[in-house]
PDB file of C-alpha atoms in Angstrom:
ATOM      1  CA  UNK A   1      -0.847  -1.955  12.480  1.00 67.00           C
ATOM      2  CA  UNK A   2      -4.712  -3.552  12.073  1.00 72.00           C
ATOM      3  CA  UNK A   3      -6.047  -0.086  12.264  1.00 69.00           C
ATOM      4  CA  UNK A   4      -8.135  -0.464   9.222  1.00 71.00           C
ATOM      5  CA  UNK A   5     -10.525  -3.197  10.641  1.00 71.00           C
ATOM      6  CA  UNK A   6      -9.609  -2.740  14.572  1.00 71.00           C
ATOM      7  CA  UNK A   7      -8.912   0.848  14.760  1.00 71.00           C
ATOM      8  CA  UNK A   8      -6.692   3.276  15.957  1.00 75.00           C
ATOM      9  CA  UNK A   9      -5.811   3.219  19.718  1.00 75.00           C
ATOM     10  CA  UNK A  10      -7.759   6.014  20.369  1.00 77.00           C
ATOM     11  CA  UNK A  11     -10.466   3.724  19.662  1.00 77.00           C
ATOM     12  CA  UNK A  12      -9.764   0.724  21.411  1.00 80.00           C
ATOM     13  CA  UNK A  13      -9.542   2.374  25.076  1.00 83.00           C
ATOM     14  CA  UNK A  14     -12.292   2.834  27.075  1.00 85.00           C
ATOM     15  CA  UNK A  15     -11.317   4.022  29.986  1.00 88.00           C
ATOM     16  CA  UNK A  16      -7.559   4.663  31.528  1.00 86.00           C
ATOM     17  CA  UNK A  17      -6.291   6.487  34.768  1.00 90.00           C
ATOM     18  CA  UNK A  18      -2.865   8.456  34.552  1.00 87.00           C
ATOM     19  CA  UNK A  19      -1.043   9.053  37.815  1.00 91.00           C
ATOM     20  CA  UNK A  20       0.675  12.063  37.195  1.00 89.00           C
ATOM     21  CA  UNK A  21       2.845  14.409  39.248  1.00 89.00           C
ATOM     22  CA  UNK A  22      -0.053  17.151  39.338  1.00 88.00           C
ATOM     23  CA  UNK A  23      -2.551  14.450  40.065  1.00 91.00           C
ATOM     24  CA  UNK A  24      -4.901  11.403  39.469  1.00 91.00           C
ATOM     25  CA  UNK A  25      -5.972  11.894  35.495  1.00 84.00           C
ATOM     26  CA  UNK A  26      -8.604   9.501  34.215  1.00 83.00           C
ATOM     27  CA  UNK A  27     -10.245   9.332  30.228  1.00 81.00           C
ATOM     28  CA  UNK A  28     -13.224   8.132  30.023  1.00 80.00           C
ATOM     29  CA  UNK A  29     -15.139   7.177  26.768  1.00 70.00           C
ATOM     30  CA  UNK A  30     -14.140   8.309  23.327  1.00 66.00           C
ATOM     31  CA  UNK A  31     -11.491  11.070  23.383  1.00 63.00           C
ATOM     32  CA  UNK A  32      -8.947  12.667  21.382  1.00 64.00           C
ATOM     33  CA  UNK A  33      -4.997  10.613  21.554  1.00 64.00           C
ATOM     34  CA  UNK A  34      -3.350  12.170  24.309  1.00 61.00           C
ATOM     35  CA  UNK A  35       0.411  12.012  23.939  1.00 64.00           C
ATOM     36  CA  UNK A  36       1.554  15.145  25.894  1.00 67.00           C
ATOM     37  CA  UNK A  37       0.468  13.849  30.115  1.00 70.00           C
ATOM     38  CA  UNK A  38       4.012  12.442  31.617  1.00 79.00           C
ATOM     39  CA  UNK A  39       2.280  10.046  34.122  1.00 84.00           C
ATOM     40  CA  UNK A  40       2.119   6.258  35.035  1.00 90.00           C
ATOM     41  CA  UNK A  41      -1.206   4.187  33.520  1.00 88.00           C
ATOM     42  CA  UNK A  42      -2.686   2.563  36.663  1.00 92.00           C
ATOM     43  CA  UNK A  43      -6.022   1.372  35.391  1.00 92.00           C
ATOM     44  CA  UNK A  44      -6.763   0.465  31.428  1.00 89.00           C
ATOM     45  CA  UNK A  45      -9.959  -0.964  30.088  1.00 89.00           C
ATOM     46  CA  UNK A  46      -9.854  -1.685  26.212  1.00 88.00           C
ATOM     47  CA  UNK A  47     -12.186  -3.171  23.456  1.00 86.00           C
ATOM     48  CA  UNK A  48     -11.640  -6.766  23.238  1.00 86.00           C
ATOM     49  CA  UNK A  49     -12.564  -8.831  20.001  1.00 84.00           C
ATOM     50  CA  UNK A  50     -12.578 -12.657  19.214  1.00 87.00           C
ATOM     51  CA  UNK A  51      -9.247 -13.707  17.114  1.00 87.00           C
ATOM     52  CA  UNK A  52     -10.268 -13.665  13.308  1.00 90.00           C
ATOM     53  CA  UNK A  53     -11.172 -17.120  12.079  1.00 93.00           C
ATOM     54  CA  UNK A  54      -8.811 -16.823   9.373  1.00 94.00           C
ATOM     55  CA  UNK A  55      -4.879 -14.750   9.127  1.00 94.00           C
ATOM     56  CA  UNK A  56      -3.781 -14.591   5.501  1.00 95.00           C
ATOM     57  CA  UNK A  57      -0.784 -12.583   4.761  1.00 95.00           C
ATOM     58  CA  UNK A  58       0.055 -11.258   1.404  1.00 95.00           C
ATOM     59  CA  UNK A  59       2.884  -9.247  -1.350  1.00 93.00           C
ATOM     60  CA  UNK A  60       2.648  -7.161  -3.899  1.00 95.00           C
ATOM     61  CA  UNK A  61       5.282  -6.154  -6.249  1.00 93.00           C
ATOM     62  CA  UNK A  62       4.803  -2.488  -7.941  1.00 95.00           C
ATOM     63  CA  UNK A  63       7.348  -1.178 -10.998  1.00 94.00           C
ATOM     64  CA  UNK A  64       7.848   1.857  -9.193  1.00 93.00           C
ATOM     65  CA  UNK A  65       6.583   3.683  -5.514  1.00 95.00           C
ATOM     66  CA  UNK A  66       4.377   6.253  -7.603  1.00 96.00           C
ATOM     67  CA  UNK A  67       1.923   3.451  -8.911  1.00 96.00           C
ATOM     68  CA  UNK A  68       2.155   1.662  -5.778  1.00 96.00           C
ATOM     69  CA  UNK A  69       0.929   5.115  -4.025  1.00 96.00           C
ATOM     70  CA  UNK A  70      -1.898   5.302  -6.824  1.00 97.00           C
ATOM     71  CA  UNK A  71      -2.837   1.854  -6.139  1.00 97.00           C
ATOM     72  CA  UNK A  72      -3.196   2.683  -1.950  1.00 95.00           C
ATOM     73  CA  UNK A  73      -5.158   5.724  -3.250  1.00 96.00           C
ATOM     74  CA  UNK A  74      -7.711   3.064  -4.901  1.00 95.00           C
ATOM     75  CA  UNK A  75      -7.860   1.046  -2.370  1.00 95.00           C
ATOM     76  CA  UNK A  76      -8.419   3.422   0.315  1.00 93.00           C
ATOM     77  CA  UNK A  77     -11.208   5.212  -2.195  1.00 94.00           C
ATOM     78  CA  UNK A  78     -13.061   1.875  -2.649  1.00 93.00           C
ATOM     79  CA  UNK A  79     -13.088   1.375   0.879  1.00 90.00           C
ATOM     80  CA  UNK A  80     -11.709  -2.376   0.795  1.00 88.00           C
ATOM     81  CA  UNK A  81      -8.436  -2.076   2.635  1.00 85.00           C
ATOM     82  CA  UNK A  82      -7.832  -5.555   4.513  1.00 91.00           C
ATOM     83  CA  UNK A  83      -6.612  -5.444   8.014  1.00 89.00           C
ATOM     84  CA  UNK A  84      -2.963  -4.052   7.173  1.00 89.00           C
ATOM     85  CA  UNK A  85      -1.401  -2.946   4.078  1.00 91.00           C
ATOM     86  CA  UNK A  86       2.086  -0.788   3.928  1.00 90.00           C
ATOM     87  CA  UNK A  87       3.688   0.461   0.933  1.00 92.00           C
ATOM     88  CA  UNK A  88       7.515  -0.114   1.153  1.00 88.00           C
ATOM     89  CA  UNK A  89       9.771   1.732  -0.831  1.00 84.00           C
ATOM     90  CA  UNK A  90      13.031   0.768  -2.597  1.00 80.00           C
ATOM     91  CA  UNK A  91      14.858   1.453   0.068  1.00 81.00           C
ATOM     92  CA  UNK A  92      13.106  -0.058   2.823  1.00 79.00           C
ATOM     93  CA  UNK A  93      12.354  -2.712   0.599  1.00 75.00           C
ATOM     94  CA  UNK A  94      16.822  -3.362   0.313  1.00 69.00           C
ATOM     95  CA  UNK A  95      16.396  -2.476   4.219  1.00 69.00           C
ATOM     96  CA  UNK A  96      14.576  -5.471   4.537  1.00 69.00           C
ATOM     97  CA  UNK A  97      16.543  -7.846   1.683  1.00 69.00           C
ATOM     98  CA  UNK A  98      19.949  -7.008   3.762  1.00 62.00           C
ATOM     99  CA  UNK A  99      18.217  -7.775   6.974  1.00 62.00           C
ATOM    100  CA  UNK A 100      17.077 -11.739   5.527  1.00 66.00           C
ATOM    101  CA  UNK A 101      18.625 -14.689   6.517  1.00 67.00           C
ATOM    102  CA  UNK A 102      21.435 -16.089   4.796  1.00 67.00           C
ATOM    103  CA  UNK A 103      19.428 -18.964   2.349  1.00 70.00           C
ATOM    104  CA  UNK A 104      21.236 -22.479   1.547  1.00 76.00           C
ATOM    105  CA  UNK A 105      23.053 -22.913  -1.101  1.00 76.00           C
ATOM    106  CA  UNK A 106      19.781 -24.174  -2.858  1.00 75.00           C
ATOM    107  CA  UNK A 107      18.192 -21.149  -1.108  1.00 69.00           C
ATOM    108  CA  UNK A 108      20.725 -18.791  -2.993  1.00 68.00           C
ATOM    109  CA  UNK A 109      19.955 -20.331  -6.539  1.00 74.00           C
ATOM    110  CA  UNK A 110      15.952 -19.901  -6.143  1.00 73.00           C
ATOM    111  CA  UNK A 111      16.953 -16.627  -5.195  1.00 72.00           C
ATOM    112  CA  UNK A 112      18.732 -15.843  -8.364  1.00 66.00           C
ATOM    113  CA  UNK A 113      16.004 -17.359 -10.147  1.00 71.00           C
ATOM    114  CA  UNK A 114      13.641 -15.157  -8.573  1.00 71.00           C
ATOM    115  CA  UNK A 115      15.763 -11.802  -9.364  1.00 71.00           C
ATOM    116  CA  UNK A 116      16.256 -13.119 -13.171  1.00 67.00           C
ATOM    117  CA  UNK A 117      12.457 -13.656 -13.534  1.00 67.00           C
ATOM    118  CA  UNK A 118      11.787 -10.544 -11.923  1.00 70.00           C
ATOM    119  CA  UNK A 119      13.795  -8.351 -13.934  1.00 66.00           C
ATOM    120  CA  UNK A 120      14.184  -9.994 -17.265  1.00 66.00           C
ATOM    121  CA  UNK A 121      10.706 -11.913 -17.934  1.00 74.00           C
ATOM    122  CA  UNK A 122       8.014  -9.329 -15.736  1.00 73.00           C
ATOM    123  CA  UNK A 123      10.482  -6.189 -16.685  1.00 75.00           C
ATOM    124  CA  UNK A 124      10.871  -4.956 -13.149  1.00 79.00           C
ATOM    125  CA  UNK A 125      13.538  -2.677 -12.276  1.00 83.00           C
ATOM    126  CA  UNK A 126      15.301  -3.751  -8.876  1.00 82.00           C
ATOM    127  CA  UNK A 127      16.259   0.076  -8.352  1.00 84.00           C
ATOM    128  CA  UNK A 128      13.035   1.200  -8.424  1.00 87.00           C
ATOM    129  CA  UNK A 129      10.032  -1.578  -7.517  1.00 90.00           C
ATOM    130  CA  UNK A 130       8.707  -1.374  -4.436  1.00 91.00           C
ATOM    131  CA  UNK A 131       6.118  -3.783  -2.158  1.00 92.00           C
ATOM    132  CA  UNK A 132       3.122  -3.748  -0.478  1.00 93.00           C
ATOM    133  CA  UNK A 133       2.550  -6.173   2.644  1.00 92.00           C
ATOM    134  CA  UNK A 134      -0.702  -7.107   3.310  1.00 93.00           C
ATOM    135  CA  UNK A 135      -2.961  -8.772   6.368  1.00 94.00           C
ATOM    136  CA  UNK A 136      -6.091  -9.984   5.759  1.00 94.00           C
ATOM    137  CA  UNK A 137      -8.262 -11.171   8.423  1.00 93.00           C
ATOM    138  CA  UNK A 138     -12.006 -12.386   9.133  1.00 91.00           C
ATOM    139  CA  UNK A 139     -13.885 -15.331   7.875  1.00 93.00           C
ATOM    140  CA  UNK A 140     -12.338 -17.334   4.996  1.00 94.00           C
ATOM    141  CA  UNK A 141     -15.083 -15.981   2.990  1.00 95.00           C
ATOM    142  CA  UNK A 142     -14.230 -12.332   3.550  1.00 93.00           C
ATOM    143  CA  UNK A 143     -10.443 -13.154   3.438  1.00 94.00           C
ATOM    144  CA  UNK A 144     -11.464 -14.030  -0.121  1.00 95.00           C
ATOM    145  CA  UNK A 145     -13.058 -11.868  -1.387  1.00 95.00           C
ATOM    146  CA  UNK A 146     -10.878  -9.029  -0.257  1.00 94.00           C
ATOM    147  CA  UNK A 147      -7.944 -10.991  -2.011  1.00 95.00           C
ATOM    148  CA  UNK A 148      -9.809 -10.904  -5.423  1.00 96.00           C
ATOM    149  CA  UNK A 149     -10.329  -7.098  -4.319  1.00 96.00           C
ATOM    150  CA  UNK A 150      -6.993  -5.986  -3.827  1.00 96.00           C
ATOM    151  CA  UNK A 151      -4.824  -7.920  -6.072  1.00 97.00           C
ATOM    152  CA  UNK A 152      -7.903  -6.669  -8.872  1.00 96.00           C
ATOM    153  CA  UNK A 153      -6.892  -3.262  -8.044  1.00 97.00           C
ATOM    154  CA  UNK A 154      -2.909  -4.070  -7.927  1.00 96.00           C
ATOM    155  CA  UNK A 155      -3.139  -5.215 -11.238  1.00 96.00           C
ATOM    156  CA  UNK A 156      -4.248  -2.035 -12.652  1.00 96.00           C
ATOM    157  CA  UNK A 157      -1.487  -0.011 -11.599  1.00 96.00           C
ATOM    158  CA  UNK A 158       0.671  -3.031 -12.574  1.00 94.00           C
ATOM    159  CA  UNK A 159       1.158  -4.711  -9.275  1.00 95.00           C
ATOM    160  CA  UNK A 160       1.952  -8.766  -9.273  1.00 91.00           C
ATOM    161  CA  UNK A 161       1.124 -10.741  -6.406  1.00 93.00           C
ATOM    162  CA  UNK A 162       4.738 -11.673  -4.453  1.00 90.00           C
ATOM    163  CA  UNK A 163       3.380 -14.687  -2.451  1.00 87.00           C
ATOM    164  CA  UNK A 164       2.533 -14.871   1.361  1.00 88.00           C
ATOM    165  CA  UNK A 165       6.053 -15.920   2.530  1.00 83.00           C
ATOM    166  CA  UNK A 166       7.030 -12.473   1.505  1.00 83.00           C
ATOM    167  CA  UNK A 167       3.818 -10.652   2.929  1.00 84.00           C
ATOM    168  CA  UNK A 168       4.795 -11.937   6.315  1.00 86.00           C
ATOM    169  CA  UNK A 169       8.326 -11.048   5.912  1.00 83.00           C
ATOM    170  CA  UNK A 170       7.528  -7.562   5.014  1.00 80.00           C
ATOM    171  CA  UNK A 171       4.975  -7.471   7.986  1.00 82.00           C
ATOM    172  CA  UNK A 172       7.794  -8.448  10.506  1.00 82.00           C
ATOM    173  CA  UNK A 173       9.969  -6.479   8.900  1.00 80.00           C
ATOM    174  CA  UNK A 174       7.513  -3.404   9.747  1.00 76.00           C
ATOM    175  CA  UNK A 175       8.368  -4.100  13.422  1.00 75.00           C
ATOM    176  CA  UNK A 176      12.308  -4.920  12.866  1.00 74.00           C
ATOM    177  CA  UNK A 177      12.542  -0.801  11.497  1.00 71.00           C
ATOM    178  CA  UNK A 178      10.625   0.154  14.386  1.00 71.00           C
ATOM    179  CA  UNK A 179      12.445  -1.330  17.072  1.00 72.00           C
ATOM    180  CA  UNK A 180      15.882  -0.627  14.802  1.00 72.00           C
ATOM    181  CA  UNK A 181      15.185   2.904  14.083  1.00 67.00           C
TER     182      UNK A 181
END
């Protein structure tokens, strides 16, 4: 999920022994993913790093999935992806409205308010927006700066920043659909 700053698991291991019914396998060093061995891990060594000094999570809100996509193209092309971003798209992002708690009473009317605001004052279309989540991780400094990045580049493709309640919803979410599907 951190892939962009941590790396892919591939990455992280250092050193792992399989016992398998032909035999004792062991991978040591850097090595292609190897998905295909039906055996038990006995040994693991990984890469280990210090917990960031600062977790920020963060949403954007796109009119449609095709500018979101041109906006992860940017991003990815100016090399400034934060720890995690995911594009959702209108129907994960209903997926993941259905699977919310029911608010308060209160709760209900913000949401309304919300939805109004949304689609009557910044024009977006609930049957076709879509979000990105984000993580951003490092020194506050960094976290920063690769806010002013990101949402910089959002804008352009007409992305509005959605708040960090939602950004960690949509993160959680990511693992809800996993486990669901």
């Amino acid at each position: 999920m951190k892939k962009n700053v941590y790396g892919n698991i591939e990455d992280l291991v250092v050193h792992a022994r399989f016992v398998t019914p032909a035999g004792v396998l062991e991978k040591q060093g850097r090595a292609p993913r190897l998905s295909c061995t039906l055996g038990v891990v006995t040994e693991v060594t990984l890469k280990i790093r210090p917990l960031p000094r600062c977790r920020k999570y963060g949403s954007i809100v796109f009119p449609d999935f095709e500018l979101g996509v041109h906006c992860m193209r940017e991003v990815a092309k100016k090399r400034c992806q934060p720890a995690s971003i995911r594009l959702m798209d209108n129907e994960q992002f209903h997926f993941g409205q259905v699977l919310r708690s029911s608010p308060s009473v209160v709760g209900r009317l913000l949401e309304g308010l919300k939805k109004t605001y949304a689609r009557y004052l910044l024009g977006l279309d609930p049957q076709r927006m879509c979000v990105a989540t984000l993580v951003f991780e490092g020194d506050e400094d960094d976290v920063v700066q690769q806010e002013k990045k990101i949402y910089g580049i959002a804008k352009e493709f007409g992305g509005i920043a959605a708040g960090q309640t939602n950004g960690e919803r949509g993160y959680m979410l990511t693992f809800v659909i996993a486990y669901i599907r």
